[in-house]
Coordinates of C-alpha atoms and ligand atoms in Angstrom, one line a residue:
X1 CA 40.9 -19.8 -24.2
X2 CA 37.1 -20.3 -24.9
X3 CA 34.7 -21.3 -22.2
X4 CA 34.5 -24.7 -23.9
X5 CA 38.2 -25.2 -23.8
X6 CA 38.3 -24.3 -20.2
X7 CA 35.7 -26.8 -19.4
X8 CA 37.3 -29.5 -21.4
X9 CA 40.5 -28.8 -19.5
X10 CA 38.7 -29.3 -16.2
X11 CA 37.3 -32.6 -17.5
X12 CA 33.7 -31.3 -17.2
X13 CA 32.8 -31.6 -20.8
X14 CA 34.1 -35.0 -21.5
X15 CA 32.3 -36.3 -24.5
X16 CA 29.7 -34.0 -25.8
X17 CA 27.4 -36.3 -27.6
X18 CA 25.1 -35.6 -30.4
X19 CA 22.8 -38.0 -28.6
X20 CA 19.7 -35.8 -28.3
X21 CA 18.1 -38.0 -25.7
X22 CA 20.3 -36.5 -23.1
X23 CA 19.5 -32.7 -23.0
X24 CA 18.1 -29.9 -21.1
X25 CA 14.3 -29.2 -21.4
X26 CA 13.5 -26.8 -24.3
X27 CA 13.5 -23.6 -22.2
X28 CA 17.0 -23.9 -20.8
X29 CA 19.6 -22.4 -22.9
X30 CA 22.6 -20.2 -23.2
X31 CA 21.8 -16.5 -22.2
X32 CA 19.0 -17.6 -20.0
X33 CA 17.9 -16.1 -16.6
X34 CA 17.2 -18.4 -13.8
X35 CA 15.2 -17.2 -10.8
X36 CA 17.2 -15.7 -8.0
X37 CA 16.8 -16.3 -4.3
X38 CA 15.0 -16.6 -2.0
X39 CA 13.4 -19.1 -4.4
X40 CA 15.6 -21.9 -5.8
X41 CA 15.7 -22.3 -9.6
X42 CA 14.6 -25.7 -11.0
X43 CA 16.6 -27.2 -13.8
X44 CA 15.4 -30.3 -15.6
X45 CA 15.9 -32.3 -18.8
X46 CA 15.7 -35.6 -20.5
X47 CA 18.1 -38.7 -20.1
X48 CA 18.4 -42.5 -20.1
X49 CA 16.4 -44.1 -17.5
X50 CA 18.6 -45.5 -14.9
X51 CA 21.5 -43.1 -15.6
X52 CA 22.9 -40.7 -13.0
X53 CA 23.0 -37.0 -13.9
X54 CA 25.4 -34.5 -12.2
X55 CA 24.5 -30.9 -12.5
X56 CA 27.3 -28.4 -11.9
X57 CA 27.0 -24.7 -11.6
X58 CA 30.3 -22.8 -12.3
X59 CA 31.4 -19.2 -12.1
X60 CA 34.5 -19.0 -14.2
X61 CA 36.4 -22.1 -13.1
X62 CA 34.9 -22.1 -9.6
X63 CA 32.3 -24.7 -8.8
X64 CA 29.4 -23.1 -7.1
X65 CA 27.4 -26.2 -6.6
X66 CA 27.2 -29.8 -7.8
X67 CA 24.3 -32.3 -7.4
X68 CA 23.5 -35.7 -8.7
X69 CA 20.1 -37.3 -9.5
X70 CA 18.7 -40.3 -11.1
X71 CA 16.9 -40.3 -14.4
X72 CA 13.4 -41.4 -13.6
X73 CA 10.1 -42.2 -15.2
X74 CA 8.8 -43.7 -18.4
X75 CA 10.3 -41.0 -20.6
X76 CA 13.5 -40.5 -18.6
X77 CA 13.5 -37.2 -16.8
X78 CA 16.0 -35.6 -14.4
X79 CA 15.4 -32.6 -12.3
X80 CA 17.4 -30.7 -9.7
X81 CA 16.6 -27.7 -7.4
X82 CA 19.6 -25.4 -7.3
X83 CA 20.7 -23.7 -4.1
X84 CA 19.3 -20.2 -3.7
X85 CA 21.4 -17.8 -5.7
X86 CA 22.0 -14.0 -5.5
X87 CA 21.4 -12.2 -8.7
X88 CA 24.2 -11.9 -11.1
X89 CA 26.4 -14.0 -13.4
X90 CA 27.4 -15.1 -15.9
X91 CA 27.5 -18.8 -14.9
X92 CA 27.9 -22.0 -16.7
X93 CA 25.6 -24.8 -16.1
X94 CA 26.8 -28.4 -17.0
X95 CA 24.9 -31.6 -16.9
X96 CA 26.8 -34.8 -17.2
X97 CA 25.1 -38.2 -17.6
X98 CA 26.8 -41.4 -16.6
X99 CA 25.4 -44.7 -17.8
X100 CA 27.4 -47.9 -17.7
X101 CA 30.8 -46.2 -18.0
X102 CA 29.5 -43.9 -20.8
X103 CA 29.6 -40.2 -20.0
X104 CA 27.8 -37.5 -22.0
X105 CA 27.7 -33.8 -21.2
X106 CA 25.6 -30.8 -22.2
X107 CA 26.3 -27.2 -21.1
X108 CA 24.8 -23.8 -20.9
X109 CA 26.7 -20.6 -21.2
X110 CA 26.1 -17.1 -20.0
X111 CA 23.4 -18.0 -17.5
X112 CA 22.4 -15.2 -15.2
X113 CA 20.3 -15.1 -12.0
X114 CA 17.6 -12.5 -11.6
X115 CA 13.8 -12.4 -11.7
X116 CA 11.9 -14.4 -14.4
X117 CA 8.5 -13.0 -15.6
X118 CA 6.1 -14.9 -17.6
X119 CA 4.0 -13.0 -20.3
X120 CA 0.8 -14.6 -21.5
X121 CA -2.5 -13.6 -23.4
X122 CA -3.6 -12.8 -27.0
X123 CA -2.7 -10.5 -29.7
X124 CA -2.3 -7.4 -27.7
X125 CA 0.5 -9.2 -25.8
X126 CA 1.8 -10.7 -29.1
X127 CA 2.3 -7.3 -30.8
X128 CA 5.9 -6.8 -31.3
X129 CA 8.1 -3.8 -30.6
X130 CA 8.2 -3.0 -34.3
X131 CA 4.4 -2.5 -34.4
X132 CA 4.0 0.1 -31.7
X133 CA 4.3 3.9 -31.7
X134 CA 7.9 5.1 -31.8
X135 CA 9.1 1.7 -32.8
X136 CA 12.5 2.7 -34.0
X137 CA 13.3 4.5 -30.8
X138 CA 12.2 1.5 -28.8
X139 CA 14.2 -0.9 -30.9
X140 CA 17.2 1.2 -30.6
X141 CA 17.0 0.8 -26.8
X142 CA 17.8 -2.9 -27.0
X143 CA 21.5 -2.3 -26.7
X144 CA 21.1 -0.6 -23.4
X145 CA 19.6 -3.7 -21.7
X146 CA 21.9 -6.7 -22.3
X147 CA 20.8 -8.2 -19.0
X148 CA 17.2 -8.4 -20.0
X149 CA 16.8 -11.8 -21.7
X150 CA 14.1 -13.0 -24.0
X151 CA 12.5 -16.3 -24.8
X152 CA 9.4 -17.0 -26.9
X153 CA 7.5 -20.3 -27.1
X154 CA 6.1 -21.4 -30.5
X155 CA 2.3 -21.4 -31.2
X156 CA 1.3 -25.0 -30.5
X157 CA -1.8 -26.6 -29.1
X158 CA -2.5 -30.1 -27.9
X159 CA -5.4 -32.3 -26.6
X160 CA -3.2 -33.6 -23.9
X161 CA -0.8 -32.0 -21.3
X162 CA 2.7 -31.8 -22.8
X163 CA 5.9 -32.3 -20.7
X164 CA 8.0 -30.0 -22.7
X165 CA 7.4 -27.4 -25.4
X166 CA 6.8 -28.8 -28.9
X167 CA 8.8 -26.0 -30.4
X168 CA 10.6 -22.7 -29.6
X169 CA 10.3 -19.6 -31.7
X170 CA 13.0 -17.5 -29.9
X171 CA 15.6 -19.4 -27.8
X172 CA 17.0 -17.4 -24.9
X173 CA 18.5 -14.3 -26.4
X174 CA 20.2 -11.0 -25.6
X175 CA 17.8 -8.3 -26.9
X176 CA 18.6 -6.9 -30.3
X177 CA 16.4 -4.7 -32.5
X178 CA 16.0 -7.7 -34.8
X179 CA 14.6 -10.1 -32.1
X180 CA 12.5 -7.4 -30.6
X181 CA 10.9 -6.6 -33.9
X182 CA 10.9 -9.9 -35.8
X183 CA 7.6 -9.3 -37.6
X184 CA 4.0 -8.6 -37.0
X185 CA 2.6 -10.7 -34.0
X186 CA 5.6 -12.9 -33.7
X187 CA 8.3 -11.8 -31.2
X188 CA 9.1 -10.0 -29.1
X189 CA 6.1 -8.8 -27.2
X190 CA 6.2 -5.1 -26.8
X191 CA 4.3 -5.1 -23.5
X192 CA 6.5 -7.8 -22.0
X193 CA 9.7 -6.1 -23.2
X194 CA 8.9 -2.6 -22.0
X195 CA 7.6 -3.9 -18.7
X196 CA 10.8 -6.0 -18.3
X197 CA 13.1 -3.1 -19.3
X198 CA 11.4 -0.8 -16.7
X199 CA 12.0 -3.4 -14.1
X200 CA 15.7 -3.9 -15.2
X201 CA 16.4 -0.2 -14.9
X202 CA 14.8 0.1 -11.6
X203 CA 16.2 -3.1 -10.0
X204 CA 19.6 -3.1 -11.6
X205 CA 19.7 -6.9 -12.0
X206 CA 18.9 -9.4 -14.7
X207 CA 15.3 -9.9 -15.9
X208 CA 14.2 -13.0 -17.9
X209 CA 11.0 -12.6 -20.0
X210 CA 9.2 -15.6 -21.2
X211 CA 6.6 -15.0 -23.8
X212 CA 3.9 -17.7 -24.4
X213 CA 1.0 -16.1 -26.3
X214 CA -1.4 -16.5 -29.1
X215 CA -3.7 -13.9 -30.8
X216 CA -7.5 -14.4 -30.7
X217 CA -7.6 -17.0 -28.0
X218 CA -10.2 -17.2 -25.2
X219 CA -9.4 -17.7 -21.5
X220 CA -10.7 -21.2 -21.7
X221 CA -7.9 -22.3 -24.0
X222 CA -5.3 -21.3 -21.4
X223 CA -7.1 -22.9 -18.5
X224 CA -6.7 -26.3 -17.1
X225 CA -9.6 -28.7 -16.8
X226 CA -9.4 -28.2 -13.0
X227 CA -9.8 -24.4 -13.4
X228 CA -12.7 -24.7 -15.9
X229 CA -14.6 -27.1 -13.8
X230 CA -14.5 -24.5 -10.9
X231 CA -16.7 -22.4 -13.3
X232 CA -19.0 -25.2 -14.4
X233 CA -17.4 -25.7 -17.7
X234 CA -17.4 -29.4 -18.7
X235 CA -14.1 -31.1 -19.2
X236 CA -15.3 -32.5 -22.5
X237 CA -13.3 -30.7 -25.1
X238 CA -15.8 -28.7 -26.8
X239 CA -15.0 -27.3 -30.3
X240 CA -15.6 -23.7 -30.1
X241 CA -15.7 -21.1 -32.9
X242 CA -15.3 -17.4 -32.6
X243 CA -17.5 -15.7 -35.1
X244 CA -16.3 -12.1 -35.5
X245 CA -14.2 -11.8 -38.5
X246 CA -12.9 -8.4 -37.1
X247 CA -10.4 -10.4 -35.2
X248 CA -8.4 -10.9 -38.4
X249 CA -5.1 -12.0 -37.3
X250 CA -6.5 -14.8 -35.3
X251 CA -8.6 -16.8 -37.8
X252 CA -6.7 -19.9 -37.0
X253 CA -6.7 -19.4 -33.2
X254 CA -7.4 -22.5 -31.3
X255 CA -10.3 -21.9 -28.9
X256 CA -10.9 -25.4 -27.6
X257 CA -10.9 -25.9 -23.8
X258 CA -7.3 -26.3 -22.3
X259 CA -5.5 -26.8 -25.6
X260 CA -3.0 -23.9 -25.0
X261 CA -2.7 -24.7 -21.3
X262 CA -1.6 -28.1 -22.5
X263 CA 1.0 -27.1 -25.0
X264 CA 2.1 -23.6 -23.9
X265 CA 1.6 -23.5 -20.1
X266 CA 1.9 -27.0 -18.7
X267 CA 5.6 -27.4 -19.9
X268 CA 6.6 -24.3 -18.1
X269 CA 5.2 -25.3 -14.7
X270 CA 8.5 -26.8 -13.7
X271 CA 10.6 -23.7 -14.0
X272 CA 10.8 -21.2 -11.1
X273 CA 9.2 -17.9 -11.9
X274 CA 8.8 -14.5 -10.0
X275 CA 5.4 -13.6 -11.5
X276 CA 3.2 -13.2 -14.5
X277 CA 1.6 -10.5 -16.6
X278 CA -1.3 -11.1 -18.9
X279 CA -3.1 -9.2 -21.7
X280 CA -6.3 -11.1 -22.8
X281 CA -10.0 -10.9 -22.8
X282 CA -11.0 -9.4 -26.3
X283 CA -11.8 -13.0 -27.5
X284 CA -14.1 -13.5 -24.5
X285 CA -16.2 -10.5 -25.4
X286 CA -17.9 -13.1 -27.7
X287 CA -17.5 -16.2 -25.7
X288 CA -18.8 -17.2 -22.2
X289 CA -18.9 -13.5 -21.4
X290 CA -20.9 -13.8 -18.2
X291 CA -18.4 -16.5 -16.9
X292 CA -15.3 -14.3 -17.2
X293 CA -15.7 -13.1 -13.6
X294 CA -15.2 -16.8 -12.7
X295 CA -12.9 -18.1 -15.4
X296 CA -10.3 -15.4 -15.1
X297 CA -9.8 -15.5 -11.3
X298 CA -9.9 -19.4 -11.6
X299 CA -7.1 -19.3 -14.0
X300 CA -4.9 -17.1 -11.8
X301 CA -5.6 -19.4 -8.9
X302 CA -4.9 -22.4 -10.8
X303 CA -1.7 -21.2 -12.5
X304 CA -0.4 -20.2 -9.1
X305 CA -1.1 -23.6 -7.6
X306 CA 0.2 -25.4 -10.7
X307 CA 3.5 -23.4 -11.0
X308 CA 4.1 -23.8 -7.3
X309 CA 3.6 -27.6 -7.4
X310 CA 5.5 -28.0 -10.8
X311 CA 8.5 -26.2 -9.3
X312 CA 8.5 -28.4 -6.2
X313 CA 7.3 -25.4 -4.1
X314 CA 9.9 -22.9 -5.5
X315 CA 7.5 -20.6 -7.4
X316 CA 5.4 -18.7 -4.8
X317 CA 1.9 -20.3 -4.4
X318 CA 0.5 -16.7 -4.5
X319 CA 2.9 -15.2 -7.0
X320 CA 2.1 -11.7 -8.3
X321 CA -0.1 -11.6 -11.3
X322 CA -0.5 -8.3 -13.4
X323 CA -2.9 -7.8 -16.2
X324 CA -4.1 -5.2 -18.7
X325 CA -7.8 -4.1 -18.4
X326 CA -9.1 -4.2 -21.9
X327 CA -8.4 -1.2 -24.1
X328 CA -10.9 -0.2 -27.0
X329 CA -12.1 -1.7 -30.1
X330 CA -15.2 0.1 -31.7
X331 CA -16.3 3.6 -31.3
X332 CA -20.0 4.5 -30.8
X333 CA -21.0 0.8 -30.7
X334 CA -22.3 -1.2 -27.8
X335 CA -20.5 -4.4 -27.2
X336 CA -19.2 -6.5 -24.2
X337 CA -16.0 -4.6 -23.7
X338 CA -17.2 -3.0 -20.5
X339 CA -18.5 -6.2 -19.2
X340 CA -15.3 -7.9 -19.7
X341 CA -13.3 -5.0 -18.1
X342 CA -15.6 -5.3 -15.1
X343 CA -15.2 -9.1 -14.9
X344 CA -11.5 -8.8 -15.2
X345 CA -11.7 -7.5 -11.7
X346 CA -14.1 -10.2 -10.4
X347 CA -16.8 -7.4 -10.4
X348 CA -15.0 -5.3 -7.8
X349 CA -13.8 -2.7 -10.3
X350 CA -10.2 -2.6 -8.7
X351 CA -7.5 -5.0 -7.8
X352 CA -6.2 -6.5 -5.6
X353 CA -9.4 -7.4 -4.0
X354 CA -10.5 -10.3 -1.8
X355 CA -11.1 -12.6 -4.8
X356 CA -7.9 -11.5 -6.6
X357 CA -5.1 -11.1 -4.0
X358 CA -1.7 -10.1 -5.1
X359 CA -2.8 -8.8 -8.5
X360 CA -2.2 -5.6 -10.3
X361 CA -4.0 -3.9 -13.2
X362 CA -3.1 -1.5 -15.9
X363 CA -6.2 0.4 -17.1
X364 CA -6.1 1.0 -20.8
X365 CA -9.6 2.2 -21.9
X366 CA -8.0 5.7 -22.6
X367 CA -5.4 4.4 -25.1
X368 CA -7.6 3.9 -28.1
X369 CA -6.0 4.0 -31.5
X370 CA -8.8 4.2 -34.2
X371 CA -6.5 4.3 -37.2
X372 CA -4.2 1.5 -36.2
X373 CA -3.0 -0.4 -39.4
X374 CA -3.3 -3.6 -37.4
X375 CA -7.0 -3.0 -36.6
X376 CA -8.4 -0.7 -33.9
X377 CA -8.4 -3.6 -31.5
X378 CA -4.7 -3.3 -31.3
X379 CA -3.8 0.1 -29.9
X380 CA -0.2 1.1 -30.6
X381 CA 0.6 2.8 -27.4
X382 CA 2.0 -0.1 -25.5
X383 CA 4.5 2.1 -23.6
X384 CA 1.7 3.6 -21.4
X385 CA 0.2 0.0 -20.8
X386 CA 3.5 -1.4 -19.8
X387 CA 4.4 1.6 -17.6
X388 CA 1.1 1.2 -15.7
X389 CA 1.9 -2.4 -15.2
X390 CA 5.3 -1.6 -14.0
X391 CA 3.8 0.7 -11.3
X392 CA 1.6 -2.2 -10.1
X393 CA 4.6 -4.6 -10.1
X394 CA 6.6 -2.2 -8.0
X395 CA 3.8 -1.9 -5.4
X396 CA 2.5 -5.5 -5.5
X397 CA 5.4 -7.7 -6.6
X398 CA 8.3 -5.7 -5.0
X399 CA 6.3 -4.3 -2.0
X400 CA 7.1 -0.7 -2.6
X401 CA 4.0 0.8 -0.9
X402 CA 5.0 4.4 -1.8
X403 CA 4.3 3.8 -5.4
X404 CA 1.0 5.0 -6.6
X405 CA -0.4 2.4 -8.9
X406 CA -4.2 2.6 -8.9
X407 CA -6.5 5.1 -10.5
X408 CA -9.3 6.6 -8.4
X409 CA -12.2 4.5 -7.3
X410 CA -15.3 5.5 -5.4
X411 CA -15.2 4.9 -1.6
X412 CA -18.8 5.9 -1.1
X413 CA -21.8 7.0 -3.0
X414 CA -24.5 9.1 -1.2
X415 CA -27.8 9.6 -3.1
X416 CA -29.8 12.7 -2.2
X417 CA -33.3 12.5 -3.8
X418 CA -34.1 15.9 -2.2
X419 CA -31.5 17.5 -4.4
X420 CA -31.7 15.0 -7.3
X421 CA -28.0 14.4 -7.1
X422 CA -25.5 12.0 -5.6
X423 CA -22.1 12.6 -4.2
X424 CA -19.5 10.2 -5.4
X425 CA -16.5 10.3 -3.0
X426 CA -13.3 8.9 -4.4
X427 CA -10.5 7.3 -2.4
X428 CA -7.9 9.8 -3.6
X429 CA -7.4 13.3 -5.0
X430 CA -8.8 13.7 -8.6
X431 CA -7.6 15.4 -11.6
X432 CA -10.5 16.4 -13.7
X433 CA -9.4 17.0 -17.3
X434 CA -12.8 17.4 -18.9
X435 CA -16.5 18.0 -18.2
X436 CA -18.3 14.8 -17.5
X437 CA -21.5 15.2 -19.4
X438 CA -22.0 11.7 -20.7
X439 CA -19.5 9.4 -19.1
X440 CA -21.7 8.9 -16.0
X441 CA -25.1 7.2 -16.5
X442 CA -27.9 6.5 -14.1
X443 CA -30.5 3.7 -14.3
X444 CA -33.4 6.1 -14.3
X445 CA -37.2 5.7 -13.7
X446 CA -39.4 8.7 -14.3
X447 CA -42.2 6.9 -12.6
X448 CA -43.0 8.3 -9.1
X449 CA -42.9 5.0 -7.1
X450 CA -40.0 3.6 -9.0
X451 CA -41.8 0.6 -10.3
X452 CA -42.0 1.6 -13.9
X453 CA -39.5 1.2 -16.8
X454 CA -35.8 1.9 -16.0
X455 CA -33.4 3.2 -18.7
X456 CA -29.8 4.3 -18.6
X457 CA -29.4 8.0 -19.2
X458 CA -26.4 10.2 -19.2
X459 CA -25.9 12.2 -15.9
X460 CA -24.0 15.4 -15.9
X461 CA -21.2 15.4 -13.2
X462 CA -19.0 18.0 -11.6
X463 CA -16.1 18.1 -9.4
X464 CA -17.2 19.4 -6.0
X465 CA -14.1 19.1 -3.9
X466 CA -10.7 17.4 -4.5
X467 CA -12.3 14.0 -4.0
X468 CA -16.0 14.4 -4.5
X469 CA -17.9 14.3 -7.8
X470 CA -21.6 15.3 -7.9
X471 CA -23.7 13.5 -10.4
X472 CA -27.2 14.9 -11.1
X473 CA -30.2 12.9 -12.0
X474 CA -32.9 15.5 -12.6
X475 CA -36.0 14.1 -14.2
X476 CA -35.6 10.7 -12.5
X477 CA -38.0 10.1 -9.8
X478 CA -36.0 7.0 -8.9
X479 CA -32.6 5.6 -9.8
X480 CA -31.5 2.0 -9.2
X481 CA -27.8 2.2 -10.4
X482 CA -25.0 4.4 -11.4
X483 CA -22.1 3.6 -13.8
X484 CA -18.9 5.3 -15.1
X485 CA -17.3 4.7 -18.5
X486 CA -19.6 1.9 -19.3
X487 CA -18.8 1.7 -23.1
X488 CA -16.4 0.2 -25.5
X489 CA -14.6 3.6 -26.3
X490 CA -15.4 5.9 -23.3
X491 CA -13.0 8.7 -24.2
X492 CA -10.4 9.9 -26.6
X493 CA -6.6 9.3 -26.3
X494 CA -5.6 10.0 -22.7
X495 CA -8.7 12.2 -22.4
X496 CA -10.9 10.4 -19.9
X497 CA -12.4 13.0 -17.5
X498 CA -11.1 11.5 -14.3
X499 CA -7.5 10.7 -13.4
X500 CA -5.5 10.5 -10.2
X501 CA -4.0 13.9 -9.3
X502 CA -1.0 11.9 -8.2
X503 CA 0.3 9.9 -11.2
X504 CA -2.3 10.7 -13.8
X505 CA -3.8 7.2 -13.8
X506 CA -7.3 6.8 -15.2
X507 CA -10.2 6.0 -13.0
X508 CA -11.4 2.6 -14.1
X509 CA -15.0 2.0 -15.0
X510 CA -17.5 0.9 -12.4
X511 CA -21.1 0.1 -12.0
X512 CA -23.0 0.3 -8.6
X513 CA -26.6 -1.0 -8.0
X514 CA -28.6 0.5 -5.2
X515 CA -30.6 -1.8 -2.9
Ligands
NAG1 C1 -20.6 -13.0 -12.9 O1 -21.5 -12.1 -13.6 C2 -22.7 -12.5 -13.9 C3 -23.4 -11.5 -14.7 O2 -22.7 -11.0 -15.9 C4 -23.5 -12.8 -12.7 O3 -24.7 -13.3 -13.0 C5 -22.7 -13.8 -11.8 O4 -23.3 -14.0 -10.6 C6 -21.3 -13.4 -11.6 N1 -20.5 -14.5 -11.0 C7 -19.6 -14.3 -10.1 C8 -18.9 -15.5 -9.6 O5 -19.4 -13.2 -9.6
NAG2 C1 6.1 -30.4 -14.2 O1 5.0 -30.2 -13.4 C2 3.8 -30.8 -13.7 C3 2.7 -30.3 -12.8 O2 3.0 -30.5 -11.5 C4 3.9 -32.3 -13.8 O3 2.7 -32.8 -14.3 C5 5.0 -32.7 -14.7 O4 5.3 -34.1 -14.6 C6 6.3 -32.0 -14.3 N1 7.4 -32.2 -15.3 C7 8.6 -32.6 -14.8 C8 9.6 -32.8 -15.9 O5 8.9 -32.7 -13.7
NAG3 C1 6.7 8.9 -28.8 O1 7.8 9.8 -28.8 C2 7.4 11.2 -28.6 C3 8.6 11.9 -28.6 O2 9.7 11.5 -27.8 C4 6.8 11.2 -27.2 O3 6.4 12.6 -27.0 C5 5.6 10.3 -27.2 O4 5.0 10.3 -25.9 C6 6.0 8.9 -27.5 N1 4.8 8.0 -27.6 C7 4.6 6.9 -26.8 C8 3.4 6.2 -27.0 O5 5.4 6.6 -26.0
NAG4 C1 -21.8 16.9 -1.6 O1 -20.4 17.0 -1.6 C2 -20.1 18.4 -1.5 C3 -18.5 18.5 -1.6 O2 -18.0 17.7 -0.6 C4 -20.6 19.1 -0.4 O3 -20.2 20.4 -0.3 C5 -22.2 18.9 -0.3 O4 -22.6 19.4 0.9 C6 -22.4 17.5 -0.4 N1 -23.9 17.3 -0.5 C7 -24.6 16.9 0.6 C8 -26.2 16.9 0.4 O5 -24.1 16.4 1.6

């Protein structure tokens, strides 16, 4: 007997109507993952105003829970908050509408409980599994992860906040090599997938991955008006144009304030999620660059508050948020990549930090890919990016403090003018893979009293002890700052000079001004 026949027998699927006005919202479907306990999953849909909707969760033929709500509001929306559920499945979810004797039903099959992760950003999150290194090996792994489930929203924008998605590209699906590698910059996101499969292997329970991304888009498009106003950006939709034609795949990318928040984020606020990962910032190397240290933390804060509210308090108001610090684009050219990398950390250099609690970051500046057929802005090593994110998720989202997830960062910097060098003491044991002749720079004045012209000059560095790097500044009579890896393309593939001895994680860039 099929599930459908069973349900019919039990009288649960009475009259399945073709009436599309009674339905689940767009992102509820067969094969989906709903958020497991301690949170409660929110389930909602559309119906006839005034009707009563009964939502039943079944495992096999056993009713696990049943609740009834009224259809409310102008458009007719029903919404239930399920009981907290342990991970597992499969379940059936049935919604039945009763309006003046007339009963209609809709039902979802193969529903699992587990953790739901939201994946956002621009083209580096949009790159599919077929576009990365070792693509065929990666695609072949699909069959090993039937409990990772995938969903991709369509690219849509809107001037007003939408209640539901306008369109879906990939409805909830079991991974296959076809839907993991649909085509260039379509679905499924390689970073999202590899992150999810690492989690599934480690946690041994279902992982739902929701992709909602658009190449070439600035952070302002993904931010609500509330978030933008925190950074002094007006809530008048301003038409913005990105000029650089190097961002080819994105010529039609919408850049206006809030348009993607409206169409691709706002509809999701009502589902319960575990956390989010994000790979974005390239577009902002040309747009409101100096504001990114405000706009990015503001987006995180605003998404957290909004997902919490939209899910009736079920999504954590401080949910874990992971992101990729920008990789590389142009060799031997100065651009704003280091500035955005720095601003991605709210100018701390590392996360989490007081302005960005409960966040984790994958450093990617050592993963450059100059000959990438999709443009050098799209490095193909997404495995390392996703793995570094996964380390952060273990520590931050799943509280495993034993996991080493951050590269080395300076604890203190002592400047010794007598010896013309400084000692930079890192917070952990270092692995020095290369000599550091150019990657440290000092802001140097040759003028005796330090009032003259300052210029950035390379400062040779050497490892002195397992945690101390000595940076010399001979020829400078005064220095007012030091920085590390402050360029678009600071090192060759996996060849930055400083890694953590523990996990071989790269030291992120930093800049330090002296008073
Ligand atoms: C952000 O960075 C700019 C310089 O790029 C600086 O002027 C500003 O004070 C910083 N804002 C915040 C909120 O840290
Ligand atoms: C979803 O949450 C948002 C934000 O709280 C709210 O504006 C919207 O009405 C909610 N939608 C539904 C269907 O409850
Ligand atoms: C690709 O596969 C080879 C062989 O298994 C491996 O050495 C290499 O690290 C893989 N590349 C990436 C980016 O994972
Ligand atoms: C700088 O650090 C090294 C290694 O710890 C140490 O040997 C040296 O004495 C330090 N320099 C000064 C001036 O303290």
